[in-house]
Coordinates of C-alpha atoms and ligand atoms in Angstrom, one line a residue:
X14 CA -18.5 11.2 5.1
X15 CA -19.8 11.3 8.6
X16 CA -17.6 13.0 11.1
X17 CA -19.8 12.3 14.2
X18 CA -18.1 9.1 15.0
X19 CA -19.4 8.0 18.4
X20 CA -16.3 7.5 20.5
X21 CA -13.4 9.4 18.9
X22 CA -11.0 11.0 21.5
X23 CA -12.5 13.9 23.3
X24 CA -10.8 17.3 23.4
X25 CA -10.6 20.0 26.0
X26 CA -10.6 20.1 29.8
X27 CA -12.8 17.0 30.2
X28 CA -10.7 14.8 27.9
X29 CA -9.2 12.8 30.7
X30 CA -12.5 12.0 32.3
X31 CA -14.1 11.3 28.9
X32 CA -11.3 9.0 28.1
X33 CA -11.7 7.0 31.3
X34 CA -15.4 6.6 30.8
X35 CA -14.8 5.7 27.1
X36 CA -12.1 3.1 28.0
X37 CA -14.7 1.2 30.0
X38 CA -17.1 1.1 27.1
X39 CA -14.9 -0.5 24.4
X40 CA -15.9 -4.1 23.9
X41 CA -13.6 -7.1 23.7
X42 CA -15.2 -10.3 22.3
X43 CA -14.3 -13.5 20.5
X44 CA -15.6 -13.8 17.0
X45 CA -17.9 -16.7 16.7
X46 CA -17.5 -19.4 14.0
X47 CA -14.0 -20.8 14.9
X48 CA -13.7 -24.5 14.0
X49 CA -11.5 -27.0 15.9
X50 CA -7.7 -26.9 15.0
X51 CA -8.1 -24.4 12.1
X52 CA -10.0 -21.7 13.9
X53 CA -11.2 -19.0 11.5
X54 CA -8.5 -19.9 8.9
X55 CA -10.9 -21.6 6.4
X56 CA -13.3 -18.6 6.4
X57 CA -10.5 -16.1 6.2
X58 CA -8.8 -18.0 3.3
X59 CA -12.1 -18.4 1.4
X60 CA -13.3 -14.8 1.7
X61 CA -10.6 -12.6 3.4
X62 CA -12.2 -9.3 2.7
X63 CA -15.7 -10.3 3.8
X64 CA -14.1 -11.8 6.9
X65 CA -12.3 -8.5 7.7
X66 CA -15.3 -6.4 7.0
X67 CA -17.4 -8.6 9.3
X68 CA -15.3 -8.1 12.4
X69 CA -16.5 -4.7 13.6
X70 CA -20.1 -6.0 14.0
X71 CA -18.8 -8.1 16.9
X72 CA -17.0 -5.4 18.9
X73 CA -14.1 -3.0 19.2
X74 CA -11.4 -5.6 19.9
X75 CA -12.2 -9.0 18.4
X76 CA -10.4 -12.2 19.1
X77 CA -9.8 -14.5 16.2
X78 CA -7.9 -17.8 15.7
X79 CA -5.9 -18.7 12.7
X80 CA -4.8 -22.3 13.3
X81 CA -3.2 -22.3 16.7
X82 CA -2.5 -18.6 16.5
X83 CA -4.7 -16.2 18.5
X84 CA -4.9 -12.5 17.4
X85 CA -6.9 -9.5 18.4
X86 CA -8.4 -7.4 15.6
X87 CA -8.5 -3.7 16.6
X88 CA -11.7 -2.5 14.9
X89 CA -12.5 0.9 16.4
X90 CA -10.8 3.8 14.7
X91 CA -9.8 5.5 18.0
X92 CA -8.2 2.3 19.2
X93 CA -6.4 1.8 15.9
X94 CA -5.0 5.4 16.2
X95 CA -3.9 4.7 19.8
X96 CA -2.2 1.5 18.7
X97 CA -0.4 3.1 15.8
X98 CA 0.9 6.0 17.8
X99 CA 2.3 3.7 20.5
X100 CA 4.7 2.0 18.2
X101 CA 7.1 0.8 20.9
X102 CA 4.3 -1.1 22.7
X103 CA 2.6 -2.3 19.6
X104 CA 5.8 -3.2 17.7
X105 CA 6.2 -4.6 14.2
X106 CA 5.6 -8.3 14.5
X107 CA 3.0 -11.0 14.1
X108 CA 2.4 -13.3 11.2
X109 CA 2.7 -10.7 8.4
X110 CA 5.9 -9.1 9.6
X111 CA 7.5 -12.3 10.6
X112 CA 7.1 -13.5 7.0
X113 CA 8.1 -10.1 5.5
X114 CA 11.3 -10.3 7.6
X115 CA 12.2 -13.5 5.8
X116 CA 12.4 -11.4 2.7
X117 CA 13.3 -7.9 3.7
X118 CA 15.3 -8.7 6.9
X119 CA 15.3 -5.7 9.2
X120 CA 14.7 -3.0 6.6
X121 CA 12.8 0.2 7.5
X122 CA 9.3 -1.3 7.1
X123 CA 10.1 -4.5 9.1
X124 CA 12.6 -3.5 11.8
X125 CA 11.6 -3.4 15.4
X126 CA 10.9 0.0 17.1
X127 CA 14.3 -0.1 18.8
X128 CA 16.0 0.2 15.4
X129 CA 13.4 2.3 13.7
X130 CA 14.0 5.9 14.7
X131 CA 17.7 5.8 13.6
X132 CA 16.8 4.2 10.2
X133 CA 13.9 6.6 9.6
X134 CA 16.1 9.6 10.4
X135 CA 18.7 8.4 7.8
X136 CA 16.1 7.8 5.1
X137 CA 13.5 10.5 5.6
X138 CA 15.4 13.2 3.6
X139 CA 15.0 11.0 0.4
X140 CA 11.3 11.7 0.7
X141 CA 11.6 15.4 1.6
X142 CA 9.1 17.6 -0.4
X143 CA 12.1 19.3 -2.1
X144 CA 12.9 16.0 -3.8
X145 CA 9.4 15.6 -5.3
X146 CA 9.9 17.8 -8.4
X147 CA 12.8 15.6 -9.5
X148 CA 10.8 12.4 -8.9
X149 CA 7.8 13.8 -10.7
X150 CA 9.9 14.4 -13.8
X151 CA 11.1 10.8 -13.8
X152 CA 7.5 9.6 -13.2
X153 CA 6.3 11.6 -16.2
X154 CA 9.0 10.2 -18.4
X155 CA 8.0 6.6 -17.4
X156 CA 4.2 7.3 -17.9
X157 CA 5.0 8.6 -21.4
X158 CA 7.3 5.6 -22.1
X159 CA 4.5 3.2 -21.0
X160 CA 1.8 4.7 -23.2
X161 CA 4.0 5.2 -26.2
X162 CA 3.7 1.4 -26.8
X163 CA -0.1 1.4 -26.6
X164 CA -2.3 1.1 -29.7
X165 CA -5.9 2.1 -30.2
X166 CA -8.2 -1.0 -29.8
X167 CA -5.6 -3.0 -28.0
X168 CA -6.5 -5.0 -24.9
X169 CA -4.2 -4.6 -21.9
X170 CA -3.6 -6.4 -18.7
X171 CA -4.1 -3.4 -16.4
X172 CA -2.4 -4.6 -13.2
X173 CA 0.6 -5.8 -15.3
X174 CA 0.9 -2.4 -17.1
X175 CA 0.7 -0.6 -13.8
X176 CA 3.3 -2.9 -12.2
X177 CA 5.6 -2.2 -15.2
X178 CA 5.2 1.5 -14.5
X179 CA 5.7 1.4 -10.8
X180 CA 8.7 -0.9 -11.0
X181 CA 10.4 1.4 -13.4
X182 CA 9.5 4.5 -11.3
X183 CA 10.7 2.9 -8.0
X184 CA 13.9 1.5 -9.5
X185 CA 14.8 4.8 -11.3
X186 CA 13.8 7.3 -8.6
X187 CA 15.4 5.5 -5.7
X188 CA 18.2 3.3 -7.0
X189 CA 19.2 3.6 -10.5
X190 CA 18.4 6.9 -12.3
X191 CA 20.0 5.8 -15.6
X192 CA 17.8 2.7 -15.5
X193 CA 18.7 -0.8 -16.8
X194 CA 15.3 -1.8 -18.3
X195 CA 16.4 -5.4 -18.7
X196 CA 16.1 -6.0 -15.0
X197 CA 12.6 -4.6 -14.6
X198 CA 10.4 -7.6 -15.7
X199 CA 12.3 -9.9 -13.4
X200 CA 11.9 -7.6 -10.4
X201 CA 8.2 -7.4 -11.2
X202 CA 7.6 -11.1 -11.4
X203 CA 9.6 -11.9 -8.3
X204 CA 7.7 -9.4 -6.3
X205 CA 4.4 -10.8 -7.4
X206 CA 5.5 -14.4 -6.5
X207 CA 6.6 -13.1 -3.0
X208 CA 3.3 -11.4 -2.4
X209 CA 1.4 -14.6 -3.2
X210 CA 3.8 -16.6 -1.0
X211 CA 3.5 -14.3 2.0
X212 CA -0.3 -14.4 1.9
X213 CA -0.4 -18.2 1.9
X214 CA 2.0 -18.3 4.9
X215 CA -0.1 -15.8 6.9
X216 CA -3.5 -17.5 6.1
X217 CA -2.2 -21.0 6.7
X218 CA 0.4 -20.5 9.5
X219 CA 1.4 -24.2 9.6
X220 CA 5.2 -24.1 8.9
X221 CA 5.3 -27.7 7.7
X222 CA 3.0 -26.8 4.8
X223 CA 5.5 -24.3 3.5
X224 CA 8.5 -26.6 3.7
X225 CA 7.0 -29.1 1.3
X226 CA 8.5 -29.2 -2.2
X227 CA 5.3 -28.0 -3.9
X228 CA 5.4 -25.8 -7.0
X229 CA 4.1 -22.9 -5.0
X230 CA 6.7 -23.2 -2.3
X231 CA 9.5 -23.6 -5.0
X232 CA 8.3 -20.4 -6.8
X233 CA 8.4 -18.5 -3.5
X234 CA 11.9 -19.7 -2.6
X235 CA 13.1 -19.0 -6.1
X236 CA 11.7 -15.5 -6.1
X237 CA 13.4 -14.8 -2.8
X238 CA 16.8 -15.9 -4.2
X239 CA 16.4 -14.1 -7.5
X240 CA 15.3 -10.8 -5.9
X241 CA 18.3 -11.1 -3.6
X242 CA 20.6 -11.4 -6.7
X243 CA 18.9 -8.4 -8.3
X244 CA 19.4 -6.2 -5.3
X245 CA 23.0 -7.3 -5.1
X246 CA 23.4 -6.2 -8.7
X247 CA 21.8 -2.8 -8.0
X248 CA 24.2 -2.3 -5.1
X249 CA 27.2 -3.5 -7.2
X250 CA 26.3 -1.1 -10.1
X251 CA 26.1 1.8 -7.7
X252 CA 29.6 1.1 -6.4
X253 CA 30.9 0.4 -9.9
X254 CA 29.8 3.7 -11.4
X255 CA 31.2 5.6 -8.4
X256 CA 28.7 8.5 -9.1
X257 CA 26.7 9.9 -6.3
X258 CA 23.2 10.2 -7.7
X259 CA 21.8 11.7 -4.6
X260 CA 19.1 9.0 -4.3
X261 CA 18.1 6.3 -1.7
X262 CA 21.0 4.1 -2.7
X263 CA 23.5 6.9 -2.1
X264 CA 22.0 7.5 1.4
X265 CA 22.2 3.8 2.2
X266 CA 25.8 3.5 1.1
X267 CA 27.1 6.7 2.7
X268 CA 27.8 7.1 6.4
X269 CA 25.0 8.8 8.3
X270 CA 25.4 12.1 10.3
X271 CA 26.9 10.1 13.2
X272 CA 29.5 8.4 10.9
X273 CA 27.7 5.0 10.9
X274 CA 28.0 2.9 7.8
X275 CA 25.4 0.2 7.1
X276 CA 26.7 -3.3 6.5
X277 CA 26.2 -4.9 3.1
X278 CA 23.4 -7.1 4.4
X279 CA 21.7 -4.0 5.9
X280 CA 21.9 -2.2 2.6
X281 CA 20.5 -5.3 1.0
X282 CA 17.6 -5.4 3.4
X283 CA 16.7 -1.8 2.8
X284 CA 16.8 -2.2 -1.0
X285 CA 14.6 -5.3 -0.9
X286 CA 12.1 -3.6 1.5
X287 CA 11.8 -0.6 -0.7
X288 CA 11.3 -2.6 -3.9
X289 CA 8.6 -4.6 -2.1
X290 CA 6.9 -1.6 -0.6
X291 CA 7.2 0.7 -3.6
X292 CA 6.1 -1.5 -6.5
X293 CA 3.0 -3.4 -5.4
X294 CA 0.9 -0.9 -3.5
X295 CA 0.9 2.0 -6.0
X296 CA 0.4 -0.4 -9.0
X297 CA -2.7 -1.9 -7.4
X298 CA -4.2 1.4 -6.4
X299 CA -3.8 2.5 -10.0
X300 CA -5.3 -0.7 -11.4
X301 CA -8.3 -0.3 -9.1
X302 CA -8.7 3.3 -10.1
X303 CA -8.9 2.3 -13.8
X304 CA -11.5 -0.3 -12.9
X305 CA -13.6 2.2 -10.9
X306 CA -13.4 4.8 -13.7
X307 CA -14.4 2.1 -16.2
X308 CA -17.5 1.2 -14.1
X309 CA -18.4 4.8 -13.4
X310 CA -18.4 6.6 -16.7
X311 CA -19.9 9.8 -15.2
X312 CA -16.8 10.2 -13.0
X313 CA -14.5 9.3 -15.9
X314 CA -16.1 12.0 -18.1
X315 CA -15.5 14.6 -15.4
X316 CA -11.9 13.5 -15.1
X317 CA -11.4 13.8 -18.8
X318 CA -12.8 17.3 -18.7
X319 CA -10.4 18.1 -15.9
X320 CA -7.4 16.6 -17.6
X321 CA -8.3 18.3 -20.9
X322 CA -8.6 21.7 -19.4
X323 CA -5.6 21.5 -17.0
X324 CA -3.1 19.7 -19.2
X325 CA -4.2 21.0 -22.6
X326 CA -2.5 18.0 -24.3
X327 CA 0.7 17.7 -22.4
X328 CA 1.8 15.3 -19.6
X329 CA 0.8 16.3 -16.0
X330 CA 3.4 18.1 -13.9
X331 CA 3.9 18.5 -10.2
X332 CA 2.6 22.0 -10.4
X333 CA -0.7 20.8 -11.8
X334 CA -1.7 18.8 -8.7
X335 CA -3.7 21.6 -7.1
X336 CA -5.8 22.0 -10.3
X337 CA -6.3 18.2 -10.6
X338 CA -8.7 18.3 -7.7
X339 CA -11.1 15.5 -8.9
X340 CA -8.2 13.2 -10.0
X341 CA -6.7 13.6 -6.5
X342 CA -10.1 12.7 -4.9
X343 CA -10.4 9.7 -7.1
X344 CA -7.0 8.5 -5.7
X345 CA -8.2 9.2 -2.1
X346 CA -11.5 7.3 -2.7
X347 CA -9.7 4.4 -4.4
X348 CA -7.4 4.1 -1.4
X349 CA -10.5 4.0 0.8
X350 CA -12.3 1.3 -1.1
X351 CA -9.2 -0.8 -2.0
X352 CA -6.4 0.0 0.5
X353 CA -3.6 -2.2 -0.9
X354 CA -2.4 -3.3 2.6
X355 CA -5.8 -4.5 3.7
X356 CA -4.4 -6.2 6.9
X357 CA -1.3 -5.5 9.1
X358 CA 0.0 -7.1 12.3
X359 CA 1.7 -6.0 15.4
X360 CA 3.0 -7.7 18.6
X361 CA 2.8 -6.2 22.1
X362 CA 6.3 -5.8 23.4
X363 CA 5.1 -5.5 27.0
X364 CA 2.0 -6.1 29.1
X365 CA -0.4 -3.3 28.1
X366 CA -4.0 -2.4 27.8
X367 CA -6.1 -1.2 24.8
X368 CA -9.6 0.2 25.2
X369 CA -9.3 -0.7 28.9
X370 CA -8.6 -4.4 28.2
X371 CA -5.4 -6.1 29.2
X372 CA -3.2 -7.5 26.5
X373 CA -0.2 -9.5 27.7
X374 CA 3.2 -9.1 26.2
X375 CA 3.6 -11.1 23.0
X376 CA -0.1 -10.7 21.9
X377 CA -0.6 -10.5 18.2
X378 CA -2.8 -7.5 17.2
X379 CA -4.1 -6.8 13.7
X380 CA -5.6 -3.8 12.1
X381 CA -7.3 -3.6 8.8
X382 CA -7.7 -0.4 6.7
X383 CA -10.3 -2.3 4.6
X384 CA -12.4 -3.0 7.7
X385 CA -12.3 0.6 8.8
X386 CA -12.9 2.1 5.4
X387 CA -16.0 -0.1 4.9
X388 CA -17.8 0.8 8.1
X389 CA -21.3 2.2 7.6
X390 CA -21.0 4.3 10.8
X391 CA -18.0 6.1 9.4
X392 CA -18.9 6.4 5.7
X393 CA -22.4 6.6 4.3
X394 CA -23.0 3.9 1.7
X395 CA -19.4 2.6 2.3
X396 CA -19.3 0.3 -0.7
X397 CA -20.2 3.1 -3.2
X398 CA -17.4 4.7 -5.2
X399 CA -18.0 8.4 -4.6
X400 CA -15.0 10.8 -5.0
X401 CA -17.5 13.6 -4.1
X402 CA -17.4 12.5 -0.4
X403 CA -13.9 14.0 -0.2
X404 CA -14.9 17.4 -1.5
X405 CA -14.0 20.3 0.9
X406 CA -13.3 17.8 3.7
X407 CA -10.4 18.6 6.0
X408 CA -8.3 16.0 7.6
X409 CA -10.4 12.9 8.3
X410 CA -10.8 12.0 12.1
X411 CA -7.9 9.9 13.4
X412 CA -8.0 6.2 12.5
X413 CA -10.8 6.5 9.9
X414 CA -8.8 6.7 6.7
X415 CA -5.5 4.8 7.1
X416 CA -4.4 3.4 3.8
X417 CA -0.9 4.6 4.7
X418 CA -1.0 3.5 8.3
X419 CA -0.3 6.1 11.0
X420 CA 2.0 7.2 13.8
X421 CA 5.8 6.8 13.5
X422 CA 5.5 3.8 11.1
X423 CA 3.3 5.7 8.7
X424 CA 4.3 5.1 5.1
X425 CA 7.4 7.1 4.4
X426 CA 6.4 7.5 0.8
X427 CA 2.7 8.6 1.1
X428 CA 3.2 11.9 -0.7
X429 CA 5.4 10.2 -3.3
X430 CA 2.7 7.6 -4.0
X431 CA -0.1 10.1 -4.1
X432 CA 1.8 12.2 -6.6
X433 CA 2.6 9.2 -8.7
X434 CA -1.0 8.0 -8.8
X435 CA -2.4 11.4 -9.6
X436 CA 0.1 12.2 -12.3
X437 CA -0.4 8.8 -13.9
X438 CA -4.2 9.0 -13.9
X439 CA -4.3 12.5 -15.3
X440 CA -1.7 12.0 -18.0
X441 CA -3.2 8.8 -19.2
X442 CA -6.8 10.1 -19.0
X443 CA -5.8 13.0 -21.2
X444 CA -4.7 10.6 -24.0
X445 CA -6.6 7.4 -23.4
X446 CA -9.8 5.9 -22.3
X447 CA -9.7 2.5 -20.7
X448 CA -12.9 0.6 -21.4
X449 CA -14.1 -2.4 -19.5
X450 CA -14.4 -5.7 -21.4
X451 CA -18.2 -6.5 -21.4
X452 CA -19.1 -9.4 -19.2
X453 CA -15.8 -9.4 -17.3
X454 CA -16.2 -9.9 -13.6
X455 CA -13.4 -8.2 -11.7
X456 CA -12.8 -9.3 -8.1
X457 CA -9.9 -9.1 -5.6
X458 CA -7.2 -11.7 -5.8
X459 CA -7.2 -12.3 -2.0
X460 CA -3.5 -11.8 -1.7
X461 CA -1.8 -9.9 1.1
X462 CA -1.8 -6.8 -1.2
X463 CA -5.3 -6.1 -2.3
X464 CA -5.1 -6.5 -6.1
X465 CA -7.7 -6.9 -8.9
X466 CA -7.8 -10.4 -10.4
X467 CA -7.8 -10.6 -14.2
X468 CA -8.5 -7.0 -15.1
X469 CA -8.1 -6.4 -18.8
X470 CA -9.4 -3.3 -20.5
X471 CA -9.6 -2.1 -24.1
X472 CA -7.7 1.1 -25.1
X473 CA -9.4 3.9 -26.8
X474 CA -7.1 6.6 -27.9
X475 CA -8.6 10.1 -27.2
X476 CA -5.6 12.0 -28.6
X477 CA -2.0 11.4 -29.5
X478 CA 0.4 10.8 -26.5
X479 CA 1.3 14.0 -24.9
X480 CA 4.7 15.0 -26.3
X481 CA 6.5 16.8 -23.5
X482 CA 7.1 15.4 -20.0
X483 CA 7.0 18.9 -18.5
X484 CA 10.8 19.1 -18.2
X485 CA 10.9 22.8 -17.5
X486 CA 8.5 22.5 -14.6
X487 CA 10.5 22.4 -11.5
X488 CA 8.6 24.0 -8.8
Ligands
HEM21 C1 -0.4 3.9 -2.7 C2 0.7 3.4 -2.4 C3 1.1 3.0 -1.0 C4 0.4 2.5 0.1 C5 -1.1 2.4 0.1 C6 1.3 2.3 1.2 C7 0.9 1.8 2.4 C8 1.8 1.7 3.5 C9 1.3 1.3 4.8 C10 -0.1 1.0 5.2 C11 2.4 1.3 5.6 C12 2.5 1.0 7.1 C13 2.4 -0.4 7.4 C14 2.1 -0.8 8.8 O1 1.5 0.0 9.6 O2 2.4 -1.9 9.3 C15 3.6 1.6 4.8 C16 4.9 1.7 5.2 C17 5.9 1.9 4.4 N1 5.9 2.2 3.0 FE1 4.2 2.5 1.9 N2 2.6 2.5 0.7 C18 2.5 2.9 -0.6 C19 3.6 3.3 -1.4 C20 4.9 3.2 -1.0 C21 6.0 3.5 -1.8 C22 5.9 4.0 -3.3 C23 7.1 3.2 -1.1 C24 8.6 3.4 -1.5 C25 9.0 3.9 -2.5 C26 6.7 2.8 0.2 C27 7.5 2.5 1.3 C28 7.2 2.3 2.6 C29 8.1 2.0 3.7 C30 9.6 2.0 3.6 C31 7.3 1.8 4.8 C32 7.8 1.6 6.2 C33 7.8 2.9 7.0 C34 8.3 2.8 8.4 O3 8.1 1.8 9.1 O4 9.0 3.8 8.8 N3 5.3 2.8 0.3 N4 3.1 1.9 3.5

């Protein structure tokens, strides 16, 4: 990876002067190709990823039109970083968050900056590193449960299998340690339906289209209602057992340090937000990782060698992470190539400037990890899967690798997700090889969450499923 990015923030005594000079040099342009009434919506809807990746060739701040809606795409990594850090000025809002609020209300991921600090303070301890050993144990149990049903030669729907796993892990670690497995398939399918519905509403921001009684709109509304019922049941169960399981649900239901209790609807919003945020992203990263390993057998062989030598036939544990160096880099590189949240929006809460250009209050701003991660001036051969590019690299320059966002709104569960993905890839790689189906062309679905469309793979059993889940390993 190149670290000589032209205009990253300067350091040292001349930083202020350099920043002023640089501010003047950031470009702000309109992307060509808008058609009357619909703007860029047809291009975006047809090929969303190509559309996003194309933006940086026009400038650092690129004006686009989706229907009557104008937005500025922030393309330069330094400006993305500036925007993410200034979360009160570039507040949660814009088409994606407006739609997500319809589902998750004012939960942690969707609430405005004015409510965010307090919420984050309350919830942050749930993701403290001391909690990770306990979560890793539950993750290992669920990975073993998933693969215990697999058979040699069987063909599996990879995204569905990974969704099954991440739904179980999210529900068990955060809400319901005892687990009621009968709920899980419903949670999974409603989350899928909502992800599809949100994408349609962002790409075609014409409200009238989404009020029509079409099958797609009915599915979306039904999924919203049903997920609401499931979260109500999770909350009810927690109250009914009366046991403090020391998880996210306990934190939401108890009073915070200042004695404040959340209302029932606030608890509801948080549960829904976490279900949405927790299930989809990790599942899709894992599905892409299997696809990339299947199409890069040389990397897969090295991962098998690593898993064989580190795990010696058992399931991966938290304490193995340091030794699972290649597996960790595969996760990082998959997050670069296929960041699940390929596009996110903000709204300016006041008149401001970015890169020296004025942006009035109420402007919609978007940033796209996909666009940044595929820039040839940041990554050599950006479309190539190369976990080697992360070897012995320190922290990437600000704004260049942002699958988890950044600043105060950075993903609260980035460590949790990285651990889950690494343990899953290593444990499954030790026991199974997932082979591509010849002739199958895998492409992204084009949903709000970047997911592979129709990815089936054939299972080859390398050895019997690891027996233990590493129960004694509590670092
Ligand atoms: C590989 C997996 C994941 C990826 C790539 C990911 C990505 C992201 C991104 C990009 C954001 C910031 C959004 C923005 O800037 O608008 C975010 C926020 C968030 N994520 Fe994740 N996420 C992942 C896994 C998870 C998991 C497993 C959970 C929960 C269990 C979770 C919960 C959240 C929450 C609650 C926020 C909002 C944080 C805040 O505003 O303070 N994420 N995530």
